[in-house]
Amino acid sequence: MRYYRPIMLELAILGLLKEAELHGYELKKQLVDRLGPLSSVSFGSLYPALARLEAAGAVKAIEARDRPAVPAVPMTGSLGGELAAYRNRRAATRGSRGKKVYGITERGEALFEELLAAEAQTGADDDRAFALKLAFASYLPTDARIGMLERRRAQLVERLARARDSVRAGKSRVDTYARTLMEHRTEMTEKDISWLDRLIADERKESDQ
């Protein structure tokens, strides 16, 4: 199951590469550590996204990490000892394969800013898209951050109105547990709006200083 549209995954990759040069495994780990919902992203979707970005000139492979020195097989005169040393040498060679390290390019910097500033499209992945953009919001100018937060607040206010209508309409038709779940969703949306109000107020206070 894909939790993000490809464009969202590419935004996440560019944001992480903007902070540090990483190879594929490190990128996947950062997606898990920093962007929880993306933890389901597999190498099967990560590497095609990297390939698309590399083809677009937004990302480049900047180095292949050096392999550690592999010990020579000692000539001990003991067949068993030399075979054991040879097996260790092969294992070291297999385990030290160079890793392709990715870095962001000037084109990638511009694409990252473009994707980050783009207004979200209404759809099922709005919540995840907002969370992803908020993770990199420090790269936006203050007015753009405020705009993003205000658009999100407007979406939640509309969602809250619909949720309250559903609770009122469903009181006589649904059982206790279904009604409780509907009320819980309403409360969570109210808390999110309050949280956004604080963020917006803080942003405006900072911009006035």
PDB file of C-alpha atoms in Angstrom:
ATOM      1  CA  MET A   1       0.000   0.000   0.000  1.00  0.00           C
ATOM      2  CA  ARG A   2       1.360   3.435  -0.925  1.00  0.00           C
ATOM      3  CA  TYR A   3       0.807   6.000   1.814  1.00  0.00           C
ATOM      4  CA  TYR A   4       2.054   8.984  -0.175  1.00  0.00           C
ATOM      5  CA  ARG A   5       1.781  10.080  -3.762  1.00  0.00           C
ATOM      6  CA  PRO A   6       5.151   9.938  -5.544  1.00  0.00           C
ATOM      7  CA  ILE A   7       5.429  13.728  -5.389  1.00  0.00           C
ATOM      8  CA  MET A   8       5.235  13.627  -1.598  1.00  0.00           C
ATOM      9  CA  LEU A   9       7.940  10.984  -1.392  1.00  0.00           C
ATOM     10  CA  GLU A  10      10.146  13.081  -3.654  1.00  0.00           C
ATOM     11  CA  LEU A  11       9.573  16.117  -1.426  1.00  0.00           C
ATOM     12  CA  ALA A  12      10.617  14.074   1.610  1.00  0.00           C
ATOM     13  CA  ILE A  13      13.756  12.805  -0.129  1.00  0.00           C
ATOM     14  CA  LEU A  14      14.792  16.297  -1.235  1.00  0.00           C
ATOM     15  CA  GLY A  15      14.153  17.686   2.248  1.00  0.00           C
ATOM     16  CA  LEU A  16      16.338  15.044   3.877  1.00  0.00           C
ATOM     17  CA  LEU A  17      19.099  15.427   1.289  1.00  0.00           C
ATOM     18  CA  LYS A  18      19.007  19.187   1.849  1.00  0.00           C
ATOM     19  CA  GLU A  19      20.131  18.460   5.401  1.00  0.00           C
ATOM     20  CA  ALA A  20      22.757  15.802   4.664  1.00  0.00           C
ATOM     21  CA  GLU A  21      24.194  13.559   1.968  1.00  0.00           C
ATOM     22  CA  LEU A  22      22.774  10.063   2.411  1.00  0.00           C
ATOM     23  CA  HIS A  23      22.777   6.649   0.803  1.00  0.00           C
ATOM     24  CA  GLY A  24      19.616   4.644   0.263  1.00  0.00           C
ATOM     25  CA  TYR A  25      19.608   2.812   3.578  1.00  0.00           C
ATOM     26  CA  GLU A  26      20.210   6.035   5.518  1.00  0.00           C
ATOM     27  CA  LEU A  27      17.421   7.737   3.602  1.00  0.00           C
ATOM     28  CA  LYS A  28      14.964   4.980   4.456  1.00  0.00           C
ATOM     29  CA  LYS A  29      15.987   5.124   8.119  1.00  0.00           C
ATOM     30  CA  GLN A  30      15.508   8.896   8.188  1.00  0.00           C
ATOM     31  CA  LEU A  31      12.076   8.507   6.629  1.00  0.00           C
ATOM     32  CA  VAL A  32      11.164   6.198   9.508  1.00  0.00           C
ATOM     33  CA  ASP A  33      12.796   8.295  12.250  1.00  0.00           C
ATOM     34  CA  ARG A  34      11.713  11.733  11.099  1.00  0.00           C
ATOM     35  CA  LEU A  35       8.543  11.158   9.107  1.00  0.00           C
ATOM     36  CA  GLY A  36       6.675   8.383  10.828  1.00  0.00           C
ATOM     37  CA  PRO A  37       3.868   7.825   8.274  1.00  0.00           C
ATOM     38  CA  LEU A  38       6.489   7.220   5.591  1.00  0.00           C
ATOM     39  CA  SER A  39       7.936   4.307   7.544  1.00  0.00           C
ATOM     40  CA  SER A  40       6.069   1.956   5.205  1.00  0.00           C
ATOM     41  CA  VAL A  41       8.081   3.173   2.197  1.00  0.00           C
ATOM     42  CA  SER A  42      10.024   0.251   0.779  1.00  0.00           C
ATOM     43  CA  PHE A  43      13.256   0.224  -1.163  1.00  0.00           C
ATOM     44  CA  GLY A  44      11.043  -0.753  -4.105  1.00  0.00           C
ATOM     45  CA  SER A  45       9.482   2.728  -4.071  1.00  0.00           C
ATOM     46  CA  LEU A  46      12.455   4.658  -2.662  1.00  0.00           C
ATOM     47  CA  TYR A  47      14.963   3.786  -5.397  1.00  0.00           C
ATOM     48  CA  PRO A  48      12.595   4.519  -8.316  1.00  0.00           C
ATOM     49  CA  ALA A  49      11.915   7.919  -6.699  1.00  0.00           C
ATOM     50  CA  LEU A  50      15.662   8.540  -6.431  1.00  0.00           C
ATOM     51  CA  ALA A  51      16.063   7.481 -10.065  1.00  0.00           C
ATOM     52  CA  ARG A  52      13.343   9.940 -11.155  1.00  0.00           C
ATOM     53  CA  LEU A  53      14.993  12.753  -9.228  1.00  0.00           C
ATOM     54  CA  GLU A  54      18.424  11.863 -10.593  1.00  0.00           C
ATOM     55  CA  ALA A  55      17.068  11.808 -14.169  1.00  0.00           C
ATOM     56  CA  ALA A  56      15.515  15.241 -13.570  1.00  0.00           C
ATOM     57  CA  GLY A  57      18.850  16.587 -12.366  1.00  0.00           C
ATOM     58  CA  ALA A  58      17.508  17.222  -8.861  1.00  0.00           C
ATOM     59  CA  VAL A  59      19.727  14.610  -7.212  1.00  0.00           C
ATOM     60  CA  LYS A  60      23.160  13.252  -8.043  1.00  0.00           C
ATOM     61  CA  ALA A  61      25.221  10.321  -6.834  1.00  0.00           C
ATOM     62  CA  ILE A  62      28.165  12.116  -5.289  1.00  0.00           C
ATOM     63  CA  GLU A  63      30.448   9.267  -4.299  1.00  0.00           C
ATOM     64  CA  ALA A  64      30.878   5.545  -3.847  1.00  0.00           C
ATOM     65  CA  ARG A  65      32.247   4.907  -0.403  1.00  0.00           C
ATOM     66  CA  ASP A  66      35.569   3.170  -0.372  1.00  0.00           C
ATOM     67  CA  ARG A  67      35.744  -0.493   0.496  1.00  0.00           C
ATOM     68  CA  PRO A  68      37.908  -1.398   3.464  1.00  0.00           C
ATOM     69  CA  ALA A  69      41.143  -3.145   2.735  1.00  0.00           C
ATOM     70  CA  VAL A  70      40.632  -6.891   2.304  1.00  0.00           C
ATOM     71  CA  PRO A  71      43.320  -9.013   3.969  1.00  0.00           C
ATOM     72  CA  ALA A  72      45.425 -11.231   1.753  1.00  0.00           C
ATOM     73  CA  VAL A  73      45.203 -14.977   2.192  1.00  0.00           C
ATOM     74  CA  PRO A  74      48.249 -16.026   4.241  1.00  0.00           C
ATOM     75  CA  MET A  75      50.288 -18.951   2.960  1.00  0.00           C
ATOM     76  CA  THR A  76      50.538 -20.917   6.183  1.00  0.00           C
ATOM     77  CA  GLY A  77      51.221 -24.348   4.763  1.00  0.00           C
ATOM     78  CA  SER A  78      47.982 -25.520   6.409  1.00  0.00           C
ATOM     79  CA  LEU A  79      45.240 -26.255   3.870  1.00  0.00           C
ATOM     80  CA  GLY A  80      42.489 -25.867   6.493  1.00  0.00           C
ATOM     81  CA  GLY A  81      43.861 -22.548   7.687  1.00  0.00           C
ATOM     82  CA  GLU A  82      44.244 -21.177   4.172  1.00  0.00           C
ATOM     83  CA  LEU A  83      40.695 -22.239   3.229  1.00  0.00           C
ATOM     84  CA  ALA A  84      39.308 -20.545   6.333  1.00  0.00           C
ATOM     85  CA  ALA A  85      41.220 -17.349   5.533  1.00  0.00           C
ATOM     86  CA  TYR A  86      39.974 -17.455   1.934  1.00  0.00           C
ATOM     87  CA  ARG A  87      36.351 -17.772   3.089  1.00  0.00           C
ATOM     88  CA  ASN A  88      36.813 -14.784   5.430  1.00  0.00           C
ATOM     89  CA  ARG A  89      38.291 -12.757   2.577  1.00  0.00           C
ATOM     90  CA  ARG A  90      35.287 -13.519   0.312  1.00  0.00           C
ATOM     91  CA  ALA A  91      32.860 -12.581   3.106  1.00  0.00           C
ATOM     92  CA  ALA A  92      34.682  -9.289   3.657  1.00  0.00           C
ATOM     93  CA  THR A  93      34.541  -8.520  -0.044  1.00  0.00           C
ATOM     94  CA  ARG A  94      30.802  -9.212  -0.246  1.00  0.00           C
ATOM     95  CA  GLY A  95      30.044  -7.162   2.873  1.00  0.00           C
ATOM     96  CA  SER A  96      32.020  -4.093   1.845  1.00  0.00           C
ATOM     97  CA  ARG A  97      30.263  -3.239  -1.385  1.00  0.00           C
ATOM     98  CA  GLY A  98      30.415   0.497  -2.040  1.00  0.00           C
ATOM     99  CA  LYS A  99      27.196   2.424  -1.346  1.00  0.00           C
ATOM    100  CA  LYS A 100      25.841   5.033  -3.710  1.00  0.00           C
ATOM    101  CA  VAL A 101      25.576   8.298  -1.823  1.00  0.00           C
ATOM    102  CA  TYR A 102      23.082  10.934  -2.934  1.00  0.00           C
ATOM    103  CA  GLY A 103      23.211  14.690  -2.652  1.00  0.00           C
ATOM    104  CA  ILE A 104      20.842  17.470  -3.671  1.00  0.00           C
ATOM    105  CA  THR A 105      21.669  19.675  -6.666  1.00  0.00           C
ATOM    106  CA  GLU A 106      20.839  23.303  -7.408  1.00  0.00           C
ATOM    107  CA  ARG A 107      17.906  22.074  -9.485  1.00  0.00           C
ATOM    108  CA  GLY A 108      16.862  19.903  -6.545  1.00  0.00           C
ATOM    109  CA  GLU A 109      16.939  22.908  -4.196  1.00  0.00           C
ATOM    110  CA  ALA A 110      14.605  24.797  -6.549  1.00  0.00           C
ATOM    111  CA  LEU A 111      12.283  21.788  -6.916  1.00  0.00           C
ATOM    112  CA  PHE A 112      12.176  21.306  -3.139  1.00  0.00           C
ATOM    113  CA  GLU A 113      11.124  24.928  -2.631  1.00  0.00           C
ATOM    114  CA  GLU A 114       8.498  24.591  -5.364  1.00  0.00           C
ATOM    115  CA  LEU A 115       6.986  21.410  -3.904  1.00  0.00           C
ATOM    116  CA  LEU A 116       7.092  22.753  -0.364  1.00  0.00           C
ATOM    117  CA  ALA A 117       5.338  25.999  -1.281  1.00  0.00           C
ATOM    118  CA  ALA A 118       2.666  24.367  -3.473  1.00  0.00           C
ATOM    119  CA  GLU A 119      -0.846  24.415  -2.064  1.00  0.00           C
ATOM    120  CA  ALA A 120      -2.125  20.977  -1.115  1.00  0.00           C
ATOM    121  CA  GLN A 121      -4.819  19.440  -3.276  1.00  0.00           C
ATOM    122  CA  THR A 122      -7.904  18.295  -1.435  1.00  0.00           C
ATOM    123  CA  GLY A 123      -7.916  14.544  -1.102  1.00  0.00           C
ATOM    124  CA  ALA A 124      -7.469  11.578   1.184  1.00  0.00           C
ATOM    125  CA  ASP A 125      -3.799  12.288   1.828  1.00  0.00           C
ATOM    126  CA  ASP A 126      -4.217  15.912   3.002  1.00  0.00           C
ATOM    127  CA  ASP A 127      -3.326  15.064   6.595  1.00  0.00           C
ATOM    128  CA  ARG A 128      -0.128  13.244   5.652  1.00  0.00           C
ATOM    129  CA  ALA A 129       0.867  15.892   3.110  1.00  0.00           C
ATOM    130  CA  PHE A 130       0.444  18.645   5.701  1.00  0.00           C
ATOM    131  CA  ALA A 131       2.469  16.726   8.304  1.00  0.00           C
ATOM    132  CA  LEU A 132       5.250  16.217   5.773  1.00  0.00           C
ATOM    133  CA  LYS A 133       5.351  19.867   4.757  1.00  0.00           C
ATOM    134  CA  LEU A 134       5.267  20.995   8.367  1.00  0.00           C
ATOM    135  CA  ALA A 135       8.375  18.865   9.039  1.00  0.00           C
ATOM    136  CA  PHE A 136      10.288  21.094   6.598  1.00  0.00           C
ATOM    137  CA  ALA A 137       8.398  24.349   7.229  1.00  0.00           C
ATOM    138  CA  SER A 138      11.506  26.068   8.605  1.00  0.00           C
ATOM    139  CA  TYR A 139      12.703  26.384   4.985  1.00  0.00           C
ATOM    140  CA  LEU A 140       9.669  28.519   4.074  1.00  0.00           C
ATOM    141  CA  PRO A 141       9.516  32.301   4.495  1.00  0.00           C
ATOM    142  CA  THR A 142       7.355  33.416   7.426  1.00  0.00           C
ATOM    143  CA  ASP A 143       4.461  34.619   5.255  1.00  0.00           C
ATOM    144  CA  ALA A 144       4.420  31.305   3.367  1.00  0.00           C
ATOM    145  CA  ARG A 145       4.388  29.369   6.648  1.00  0.00           C
ATOM    146  CA  ILE A 146       1.484  31.452   7.919  1.00  0.00           C
ATOM    147  CA  GLY A 147      -0.369  30.882   4.655  1.00  0.00           C
ATOM    148  CA  MET A 148       0.149  27.128   4.898  1.00  0.00           C
ATOM    149  CA  LEU A 149      -1.090  27.069   8.509  1.00  0.00           C
ATOM    150  CA  GLU A 150      -4.123  29.220   7.715  1.00  0.00           C
ATOM    151  CA  ARG A 151      -5.119  27.027   4.766  1.00  0.00           C
ATOM    152  CA  ARG A 152      -4.849  23.987   6.980  1.00  0.00           C
ATOM    153  CA  ARG A 153      -6.955  25.691   9.658  1.00  0.00           C
ATOM    154  CA  ALA A 154      -9.665  26.515   7.111  1.00  0.00           C
ATOM    155  CA  GLN A 155      -9.733  22.864   6.014  1.00  0.00           C
ATOM    156  CA  LEU A 156     -10.141  21.704   9.610  1.00  0.00           C
ATOM    157  CA  VAL A 157     -12.863  24.243  10.386  1.00  0.00           C
ATOM    158  CA  GLU A 158     -14.825  22.898   7.416  1.00  0.00           C
ATOM    159  CA  ARG A 159     -14.157  19.326   8.559  1.00  0.00           C
ATOM    160  CA  LEU A 160     -15.306  20.204  12.084  1.00  0.00           C
ATOM    161  CA  ALA A 161     -18.585  21.633  10.816  1.00  0.00           C
ATOM    162  CA  ARG A 162     -19.283  18.460   8.854  1.00  0.00           C
ATOM    163  CA  ALA A 163     -18.336  16.283  11.845  1.00  0.00           C
ATOM    164  CA  ARG A 164     -20.682  18.170  14.173  1.00  0.00           C
ATOM    165  CA  ASP A 165     -23.506  17.809  11.667  1.00  0.00           C
ATOM    166  CA  SER A 166     -22.821  14.073  11.512  1.00  0.00           C
ATOM    167  CA  VAL A 167     -22.870  13.741  15.294  1.00  0.00           C
ATOM    168  CA  ARG A 168     -26.172  15.589  15.553  1.00  0.00           C
ATOM    169  CA  ALA A 169     -27.728  13.627  12.715  1.00  0.00           C
ATOM    170  CA  GLY A 170     -26.479  10.295  13.988  1.00  0.00           C
ATOM    171  CA  LYS A 171     -27.447  10.546  17.646  1.00  0.00           C
ATOM    172  CA  SER A 172     -30.721   8.714  17.170  1.00  0.00           C
ATOM    173  CA  ARG A 173     -29.424   6.241  14.579  1.00  0.00           C
ATOM    174  CA  VAL A 174     -26.079   4.908  15.822  1.00  0.00           C
ATOM    175  CA  ASP A 175     -25.102   2.958  18.910  1.00  0.00           C
ATOM    176  CA  THR A 176     -23.044   4.300  21.811  1.00  0.00           C
ATOM    177  CA  TYR A 177     -19.656   3.197  20.463  1.00  0.00           C
ATOM    178  CA  ALA A 178     -20.182   4.626  16.984  1.00  0.00           C
ATOM    179  CA  ARG A 179     -21.396   7.917  18.482  1.00  0.00           C
ATOM    180  CA  THR A 180     -18.408   8.006  20.859  1.00  0.00           C
ATOM    181  CA  LEU A 181     -16.032   7.532  17.940  1.00  0.00           C
ATOM    182  CA  MET A 182     -17.688  10.383  16.043  1.00  0.00           C
ATOM    183  CA  GLU A 183     -17.408  12.636  19.100  1.00  0.00           C
ATOM    184  CA  HIS A 184     -13.762  11.658  19.563  1.00  0.00           C
ATOM    185  CA  ARG A 185     -12.949  12.677  15.993  1.00  0.00           C
ATOM    186  CA  THR A 186     -14.682  15.985  16.585  1.00  0.00           C
ATOM    187  CA  GLU A 187     -12.652  16.617  19.735  1.00  0.00           C
ATOM    188  CA  MET A 188      -9.390  15.794  17.954  1.00  0.00           C
ATOM    189  CA  THR A 189     -10.226  18.238  15.157  1.00  0.00           C
ATOM    190  CA  GLU A 190     -11.006  20.937  17.742  1.00  0.00           C
ATOM    191  CA  LYS A 191      -7.622  20.328  19.398  1.00  0.00           C
ATOM    192  CA  ASP A 192      -5.843  20.513  16.052  1.00  0.00           C
ATOM    193  CA  ILE A 193      -7.501  23.871  15.326  1.00  0.00           C
ATOM    194  CA  SER A 194      -6.410  25.201  18.726  1.00  0.00           C
ATOM    195  CA  TRP A 195      -2.857  23.982  18.063  1.00  0.00           C
ATOM    196  CA  LEU A 196      -2.831  25.732  14.687  1.00  0.00           C
ATOM    197  CA  ASP A 197      -4.140  28.929  16.297  1.00  0.00           C
ATOM    198  CA  ARG A 198      -1.132  28.895  18.642  1.00  0.00           C
ATOM    199  CA  LEU A 199       1.305  28.264  15.791  1.00  0.00           C
ATOM    200  CA  ILE A 200      -0.193  31.072  13.710  1.00  0.00           C
ATOM    201  CA  ALA A 201      -0.127  33.479  16.666  1.00  0.00           C
ATOM    202  CA  ASP A 202       3.531  32.631  17.341  1.00  0.00           C
ATOM    203  CA  GLU A 203       4.447  33.149  13.691  1.00  0.00           C
ATOM    204  CA  ARG A 204       2.732  36.545  13.585  1.00  0.00           C
ATOM    205  CA  LYS A 205       4.365  37.605  16.843  1.00  0.00           C
ATOM    206  CA  GLU A 206       7.802  36.675  15.447  1.00  0.00           C
ATOM    207  CA  SER A 207       7.168  38.511  12.175  1.00  0.00           C
ATOM    208  CA  ASP A 208       6.165  41.698  14.064  1.00  0.00           C
ATOM    209  CA  GLN A 209       9.403  41.813  16.059  1.00  0.00           C
TER     210      GLN A 209
END
